[in-house]
XYZ file of C-alpha atoms in Angstrom:
513
model
C 44.669 -50.763 14.575
C 41.031 -52.747 16.357
C 38.875 -49.790 17.882
C 36.702 -50.810 20.975
C 34.725 -49.180 23.165
C 35.866 -47.676 26.617
C 32.775 -50.178 28.740
C 33.458 -53.851 29.297
C 36.363 -53.291 26.144
C 33.804 -54.484 23.931
C 34.155 -53.692 19.869
C 31.514 -50.815 19.026
C 29.925 -52.276 17.117
C 27.653 -54.217 19.559
C 24.329 -53.358 19.179
C 23.713 -54.806 23.183
C 25.467 -50.912 24.240
C 23.906 -48.838 21.530
C 21.099 -46.467 23.922
C 18.707 -45.427 21.254
C 18.207 -41.878 23.044
C 16.893 -39.292 20.406
C 13.655 -41.964 20.127
C 12.647 -41.328 23.870
C 12.248 -37.730 23.349
C 9.072 -36.233 23.686
C 6.451 -36.154 20.494
C 6.494 -32.878 20.378
C 10.613 -32.156 20.210
C 10.422 -34.373 17.706
C 8.061 -33.040 15.930
C 9.425 -30.092 15.624
C 13.002 -31.757 14.836
C 11.075 -33.750 11.489
C 9.233 -30.004 10.582
C 12.345 -28.867 9.865
C 12.699 -31.865 7.043
C 10.892 -31.988 3.361
C 7.956 -34.640 3.863
C 9.289 -36.776 1.942
C 12.081 -37.069 4.866
C 9.715 -37.515 7.439
C 7.807 -39.874 5.882
C 10.377 -42.226 5.428
C 12.001 -42.227 9.251
C 8.799 -44.236 9.783
C 10.688 -47.080 8.693
C 12.995 -47.314 11.590
C 10.184 -48.354 14.377
C 7.005 -48.372 15.386
C 7.961 -46.256 17.264
C 8.870 -43.369 13.962
C 5.659 -44.876 12.510
C 3.288 -43.753 15.404
C 5.394 -40.775 14.843
C 4.505 -40.173 11.408
C 0.993 -41.331 11.897
C 1.249 -38.429 14.316
C 3.207 -35.716 12.809
C 0.828 -32.114 12.720
C 2.033 -30.452 10.493
C 1.719 -31.911 6.639
C 3.026 -29.154 4.041
C 2.789 -31.339 0.685
C 4.313 -27.784 -1.478
C 7.799 -29.739 -1.630
C 6.511 -33.144 -2.374
C 8.744 -35.315 -5.381
C 7.703 -38.982 -4.416
C 8.424 -41.850 -6.591
C 6.043 -45.329 -6.710
C 8.227 -46.885 -4.547
C 9.329 -44.787 -1.597
C 5.279 -44.246 -1.416
C 4.773 -48.043 -1.536
C 7.765 -48.786 1.000
C 5.422 -45.938 3.277
C 2.071 -46.621 3.297
C 3.873 -50.907 3.993
C 4.426 -49.430 7.050
C 1.212 -47.581 7.756
C -0.827 -50.253 6.965
C 0.926 -53.681 6.054
C -2.162 -55.348 4.451
C -3.190 -53.417 1.429
C 1.267 -52.301 1.136
C 0.796 -55.713 -2.031
C -2.138 -53.585 -3.876
C -0.552 -50.002 -4.696
C 0.402 -49.651 -8.916
C 3.165 -48.131 -9.549
C 1.757 -45.732 -11.363
C 0.712 -44.246 -7.388
C 0.844 -40.165 -8.427
C 1.222 -37.884 -5.435
C -2.085 -37.067 -4.988
C -2.859 -40.203 -4.066
C -0.189 -40.405 -1.814
C -2.208 -37.146 0.060
C -5.305 -39.568 0.207
C -3.446 -42.147 1.524
C -1.081 -39.911 4.350
C -5.027 -38.616 5.972
C -6.726 -41.892 5.369
C -3.877 -43.477 7.310
C -4.006 -40.707 10.263
C -4.073 -41.618 13.642
C -7.747 -40.896 14.259
C -7.222 -39.758 17.286
C -4.242 -36.926 16.294
C -5.029 -33.373 15.893
C -3.607 -31.310 12.411
C -1.536 -27.733 12.862
C -1.643 -27.777 9.446
C -1.600 -28.458 6.738
C -0.507 -26.858 2.905
C -1.139 -28.266 -0.576
C -0.089 -26.877 -4.356
C -1.300 -29.173 -7.931
C -4.068 -29.580 -10.336
C -6.894 -31.598 -9.065
C -10.721 -32.208 -9.748
C -13.010 -30.419 -6.941
C -13.957 -33.712 -6.105
C -10.594 -34.377 -4.773
C -10.383 -31.112 -3.749
C -13.446 -31.430 -1.168
C -12.337 -34.782 -0.240
C -8.857 -33.340 1.012
C -10.528 -30.303 3.526
C -12.984 -32.208 4.407
C -10.653 -35.153 5.595
C -8.081 -32.443 7.039
C -11.897 -30.683 8.621
C -12.261 -33.968 11.074
C -8.440 -33.793 12.114
C -9.109 -30.499 13.285
C -6.811 -28.484 11.122
C -5.964 -25.083 12.198
C -4.056 -23.600 8.984
C -5.425 -24.653 5.887
C -3.330 -22.939 2.953
C -4.323 -24.518 -0.395
C -3.054 -23.666 -3.851
C -5.073 -25.351 -6.616
C -6.177 -25.318 -10.565
C -9.044 -26.859 -11.695
C -10.504 -28.341 -15.478
C -14.201 -25.732 -14.275
C -15.055 -22.951 -11.351
C -15.443 -24.806 -8.270
C -17.866 -24.077 -5.333
C -16.097 -23.105 -2.455
C -15.984 -26.171 0.058
C -18.574 -26.001 2.783
C -16.990 -28.243 5.446
C -15.071 -25.136 6.172
C -17.216 -22.743 7.085
C -19.226 -24.793 10.336
C -14.839 -25.552 10.901
C -14.742 -24.771 14.397
C -11.085 -26.029 15.357
C -9.750 -23.505 11.715
C -7.458 -20.178 12.807
C -6.138 -19.565 8.839
C -7.627 -20.310 5.326
C -5.822 -19.421 2.274
C -7.090 -20.512 -0.660
C -5.879 -19.949 -3.622
C -7.433 -20.605 -7.643
C -4.605 -20.075 -10.422
C -7.676 -21.423 -12.739
C -10.010 -20.628 -13.197
C -11.554 -19.279 -10.730
C -14.038 -20.973 -7.489
C -16.823 -20.037 -6.240
C -18.314 -18.485 -3.010
C -21.978 -19.567 -1.839
C -25.083 -17.559 -1.160
C -24.454 -15.378 2.265
C -26.883 -17.080 4.444
C -24.931 -20.104 3.932
C -22.300 -18.105 4.776
C -23.940 -16.251 8.411
C -23.026 -17.270 10.795
C -19.991 -19.395 10.379
C -16.040 -19.117 10.348
C -16.486 -18.559 14.577
C -13.003 -18.890 15.295
C -11.035 -17.824 11.918
C -7.949 -15.222 12.656
C -6.647 -15.071 8.596
C -8.811 -15.653 5.435
C -6.616 -14.735 2.405
C -8.815 -15.972 -0.703
C -7.872 -15.845 -4.348
C -9.691 -15.460 -7.376
C -13.130 -15.675 -6.625
C -16.162 -15.849 -9.007
C -18.963 -13.689 -8.458
C -20.849 -12.883 -11.475
C -24.488 -14.194 -9.414
C -23.588 -12.728 -6.266
C -21.778 -8.732 -7.377
C -21.912 -7.466 -3.464
C -20.220 -9.024 -0.210
C -21.319 -6.188 1.835
C -23.385 -8.385 3.996
C -20.741 -10.965 4.824
C -17.902 -9.080 6.433
C -19.848 -5.778 7.509
C -19.973 -4.828 11.219
C -23.648 -6.100 12.045
C -22.473 -9.479 10.380
C -22.713 -12.257 12.662
C -19.362 -14.143 10.638
C -15.417 -13.106 11.279
C -16.275 -12.546 15.033
C -12.244 -13.038 15.899
C -10.638 -11.920 12.116
C -7.871 -10.047 12.333
C -6.181 -10.675 8.736
C -8.645 -11.026 5.519
C -7.069 -10.749 2.182
C -9.450 -10.443 -1.440
C -7.377 -10.868 -4.272
C -9.106 -10.657 -7.939
C -12.664 -11.139 -7.102
C -13.900 -10.668 -10.802
C -17.538 -9.547 -10.434
C -17.201 -7.742 -7.475
C -18.949 -3.999 -7.457
C -20.184 -4.109 -3.335
C -17.366 -4.375 -0.934
C -18.074 -3.534 2.881
C -15.878 -4.126 6.041
C -15.984 -3.755 9.939
C -15.083 -6.756 11.237
C -14.744 -5.666 14.712
C -10.966 -7.751 15.837
C -9.901 -6.870 11.717
C -6.034 -5.533 12.174
C -4.660 -6.227 8.639
C -6.890 -6.077 5.327
C -5.731 -6.212 2.254
C -7.873 -5.710 -1.596
C -6.031 -6.504 -4.896
C -6.669 -6.383 -8.615
C -11.065 -6.211 -7.431
C -11.152 -3.937 -11.059
C -15.136 -4.337 -10.733
C -15.293 -2.639 -7.776
C -17.433 0.178 -7.865
C -18.171 1.433 -3.799
C -15.945 0.445 -0.970
C -17.177 1.156 2.708
C -14.131 0.307 5.693
C -14.318 0.701 9.316
C -13.373 -1.359 12.979
C -12.242 0.161 15.759
C -8.803 -2.236 15.431
C -7.256 -1.425 11.829
C -3.871 -0.347 11.707
C -2.786 -2.001 7.882
C -4.936 -1.032 5.085
C -3.649 -2.077 1.508
C -6.209 -1.218 -1.520
C -3.759 -2.439 -5.423
C -5.189 -1.822 -7.995
C -8.943 -1.775 -7.548
C -11.743 -0.001 -9.095
C -13.659 0.579 -12.193
C -12.674 2.792 -14.872
C -14.164 2.639 -17.485
C -17.448 4.391 -15.967
C -20.540 4.332 -13.949
C -20.789 5.839 -9.878
C -18.171 4.878 -7.546
C -17.488 5.968 -3.957
C -15.060 4.705 -1.003
C -15.762 5.116 2.586
C -12.923 5.046 5.107
C -13.509 5.337 9.084
C -10.946 3.300 11.094
C -9.302 5.582 14.070
C -6.635 2.949 14.534
C -5.011 3.328 11.777
C -1.705 3.392 10.955
C -0.933 2.006 7.685
C -2.603 2.776 4.212
C -0.880 1.943 0.858
C -3.088 3.270 -2.006
C -1.904 2.327 -5.412
C -3.073 2.126 -9.210
C -6.195 2.497 -8.088
C -8.445 4.427 -10.160
C -10.150 7.239 -9.030
C -13.652 7.869 -7.678
C -16.161 9.706 -8.265
C -16.929 11.077 -4.113
C -14.637 10.074 -1.445
C -14.432 10.299 2.347
C -11.520 9.506 4.945
C -12.077 9.955 8.533
C -11.097 9.619 11.943
C -6.820 8.745 10.825
C -5.211 10.942 13.478
C -2.998 8.194 13.939
C -1.817 7.953 10.152
C 1.742 7.078 9.862
C 2.706 5.425 6.695
C 1.048 6.609 3.417
C 2.088 4.982 -0.602
C -0.425 7.210 -2.777
C -0.954 6.091 -6.615
C -3.878 6.184 -8.868
C -4.260 5.205 -12.381
C -6.224 7.151 -15.035
C -7.526 6.253 -18.047
C -8.103 9.197 -19.410
C -5.072 12.728 -18.900
C -8.582 15.047 -18.375
C -9.465 14.342 -15.228
C -13.200 14.950 -13.907
C -13.691 17.958 -11.286
C -15.776 16.114 -9.778
C -12.457 13.535 -9.722
C -10.155 16.285 -8.500
C -12.540 16.920 -5.645
C -12.248 13.396 -4.962
C -8.552 13.075 -5.329
C -8.930 15.991 -2.933
C -10.946 14.941 -0.096
C -8.993 11.899 -0.326
C -5.860 14.381 0.359
C -6.707 15.987 3.156
C -7.976 12.640 4.818
C -3.852 11.824 5.346
C -3.250 14.977 6.728
C -2.174 13.339 9.449
C 1.058 11.526 7.671
C 4.265 11.539 9.202
C 5.090 9.611 5.824
C 3.742 10.427 2.967
C 4.380 8.835 -0.372
C 2.865 9.639 -3.822
C 3.230 8.251 -7.721
C 3.979 9.725 -10.719
C 0.183 10.092 -11.484
C -0.430 11.446 -8.345
C 1.602 14.259 -9.358
C 1.224 14.523 -12.505
C -3.391 14.994 -11.180
C -1.767 17.761 -8.468
C 0.519 19.794 -11.164
C -1.507 19.830 -13.906
C -5.139 21.461 -12.168
C -4.527 24.519 -10.150
C -7.520 23.200 -8.307
C -5.043 21.687 -5.379
C -3.180 25.160 -5.179
C -6.465 25.934 -2.987
C -7.975 23.362 -1.764
C -5.348 21.515 -0.914
C -4.544 21.636 3.195
C -1.330 21.178 4.850
C 0.258 17.711 6.450
C 0.858 19.480 10.517
C 2.619 16.464 10.966
C 4.435 15.196 7.846
C 8.727 13.983 8.216
C 9.366 12.374 4.901
C 8.130 13.234 1.398
C 9.052 10.667 -1.752
C 7.385 11.639 -4.490
C 7.739 10.278 -8.105
C 7.735 12.865 -10.941
C 9.177 13.053 -14.699
C 10.118 16.167 -13.685
C 7.958 18.252 -17.093
C 7.736 21.525 -17.012
C 4.246 21.495 -15.371
C 5.212 19.749 -12.431
C 7.598 22.648 -11.045
C 3.519 23.573 -9.735
C 2.596 20.364 -8.000
C 5.966 20.273 -6.670
C 5.451 23.615 -5.096
C 1.568 22.935 -4.246
C 2.671 19.901 -1.919
C 6.158 22.028 -0.843
C 3.622 24.333 0.598
C 1.695 21.610 2.230
C 4.147 20.433 4.124
C 5.507 23.036 6.411
C 7.015 21.130 8.651
C 8.874 18.404 6.724
C 12.947 16.967 7.298
C 13.450 15.256 4.739
C 12.514 15.748 0.733
C 13.362 12.280 -1.700
C 12.572 13.028 -4.965
C 12.735 10.128 -7.221
C 12.669 11.196 -11.022
C 11.712 9.053 -13.698
C 13.425 9.283 -17.084
C 11.372 8.612 -20.349
C 14.673 9.352 -22.915
C 12.022 10.004 -25.500
C 10.477 13.336 -24.430
C 13.748 15.658 -24.614
C 14.640 17.665 -21.896
C 16.688 20.999 -21.187
C 20.356 21.056 -20.046
C 21.562 22.852 -17.723
C 24.355 24.469 -20.022
C 24.798 28.183 -18.185
C 28.403 29.437 -17.279
C 28.963 30.295 -13.073
C 29.104 33.838 -13.967
C 26.721 33.916 -16.468
C 23.929 36.299 -13.510
C 20.847 36.096 -15.991
C 18.341 33.336 -14.789
C 16.268 30.403 -16.361
C 11.419 30.343 -16.415
C 12.334 27.494 -14.019
C 14.846 28.934 -11.759
C 12.631 32.380 -11.658
C 9.623 30.425 -11.047
C 11.109 29.182 -7.961
C 11.819 32.166 -6.394
C 8.912 33.886 -6.646
C 8.153 31.152 -4.412
C 10.191 31.579 -1.604
C 8.137 33.594 0.770
C 5.234 31.087 0.699
C 7.815 28.092 1.362
C 9.348 29.794 4.146
C 7.663 27.282 6.887
C 9.183 24.490 4.333
C 12.735 25.969 4.112
C 13.129 26.794 7.211
C 12.618 23.283 8.145
C 14.087 20.875 5.674
C 17.108 18.987 6.264
C 17.295 16.390 4.305
C 16.785 16.484 0.602
C 17.561 13.126 -1.622
C 17.099 13.620 -5.333
C 17.493 10.311 -7.594
C 18.361 10.556 -11.538
C 19.660 13.912 -11.524
C 20.276 14.184 -15.148
C 21.586 17.904 -14.562
C 18.580 19.476 -16.717
C 17.424 22.746 -16.365
C 14.751 22.344 -13.541
C 16.758 19.412 -11.528
C 19.579 21.741 -11.741
C 17.014 25.503 -10.969
C 15.616 23.030 -8.274
C 19.039 22.261 -6.322
C 20.023 25.419 -6.573
C 16.947 27.170 -5.020
C 17.158 24.638 -1.980
C 20.365 24.613 -1.256
C 19.864 29.440 -1.580
C 17.396 29.436 0.532
C 16.807 26.096 3.147
C 18.288 27.412 6.272
C 18.385 24.085 8.102
C 19.697 21.898 5.472
C 22.019 19.547 6.590
C 22.238 17.353 3.566
C 21.865 16.915 0.360
C 22.190 13.485 -1.962
C 21.888 13.618 -6.093
C 21.812 10.384 -7.296
C 23.010 10.282 -11.560
C 24.161 7.474 -12.232
C 26.019 6.203 -15.175
C 27.247 8.101 -18.206
C 29.449 8.386 -20.642
C 32.231 9.836 -20.551
C 31.104 12.863 -22.980
C 28.404 13.157 -20.546
C 31.162 12.995 -17.863
C 32.664 15.770 -18.054
C 29.746 18.008 -18.849
C 28.212 16.930 -15.088
C 31.614 17.226 -13.589
C 31.202 21.694 -14.835
C 28.008 21.320 -13.426
C 29.471 20.807 -9.971
C 31.413 22.332 -9.818
C 29.512 25.098 -10.522
C 26.557 23.687 -7.575
C 29.552 23.639 -5.325
C 29.601 27.553 -6.199
C 26.327 28.395 -5.525
C 24.972 30.601 -2.711
C 24.302 28.351 0.581
C 21.796 29.382 2.670
C 23.386 26.661 5.606
C 27.017 26.504 6.348
C 26.128 23.070 7.784
C 24.436 22.673 4.215
C 26.625 19.511 2.888
C 26.321 18.667 -0.358
C 26.759 14.472 -2.368
C 26.944 12.853 -5.769
C 26.097 9.083 -6.305
């Protein structure tokens, strides 16, 4: 059957009847469509026509992270970008050469929205690529590189007026920042800065660079510093900063954080745990989210003006089991500064510190706004003291989540009593002795979730106590995990006993998962 076009009954393959409507679209629309393709495919569109060569030479978003260009493809692309040089390309052309040529043959009047690159290269190549990008007024620069030796922070970045976001990550061995005097008054347009693997042995302080008195970073909203080796002193007070992340700064000794607009703070694996005086000061009136995990305990802590605090996660790294009185006081001050939090998560080390010292039974301040409390604990025998202390400090708590970390090397006594056995264990007697001091807690608690519930003595005793005295309790969920056939029979027996415990709330429901 012969196929013909509707217009003039001409065969459909007649070229003069074909209209290229895609090429007539505005550049901004075509650039957006091309952005959905890998850069190799985008580059190949330059073979189509002069129109598409122009689109390629002015393409604003260059993401080379997925590039895997073979020599023939690179030669053909560069042939259309610069016909005079096409015959001179050797078959050994590399991806790095391709990036350099793409930037070199780029339309001189076209700006770059972003440039993204991953790879191994020399500092001279890296510096050259960044300088070309700066000349094209790049707005976002995302570079992750490995080099043969330490490299210096590219100074062409500092004075850029177009750069809005910079992510510079060294895989190995790291890079050095220029002196503060060089960076002073720089980064005037930067909104986002992320630096990883910085070497600061000859410049252990960044007190001046990000402080409120610094003239640098006037528009910075998001700052991330990771693996700053040699960093001992840091002060952050950028006036426009909204989000701050510090990670893997193991030698940090003192940290001062302020800022009228800071709302999210994340500090992970920081501070020197081996010795030396250390301190932290946080004064951020608009802070809403705080993630402070696996950090060594400082000798001094001062948290002020955190009245808008909403969500908090706290965990400490303890090098020695014995925590000095100075550090206990620091932990107490730190936790007291979080008293306005609505959602609080404490890791097992934090719970253990609170459990092992009577200090907190006296000095732990109440969390009067707390709605949800999540505790990670090994649930050792002495942990009940810490749990009771935290419950007492949470008078209006709605939801309690316990995540029990079961160390199978540590033997824990199993619940092994009959329903008609009226005797009380040591754990049961302890919890009953807390009934009066936990009155407000028990009258507000509505939801209890216990993960890693293995029907051990201390777990069942706590569940029994909460059921017996939790007048507002609506839901208790006990997540037990998988068990052997023998354990399943024992668990069924214990569960039946728990269903027969005294319940203070007629609306309470208990579920096993």
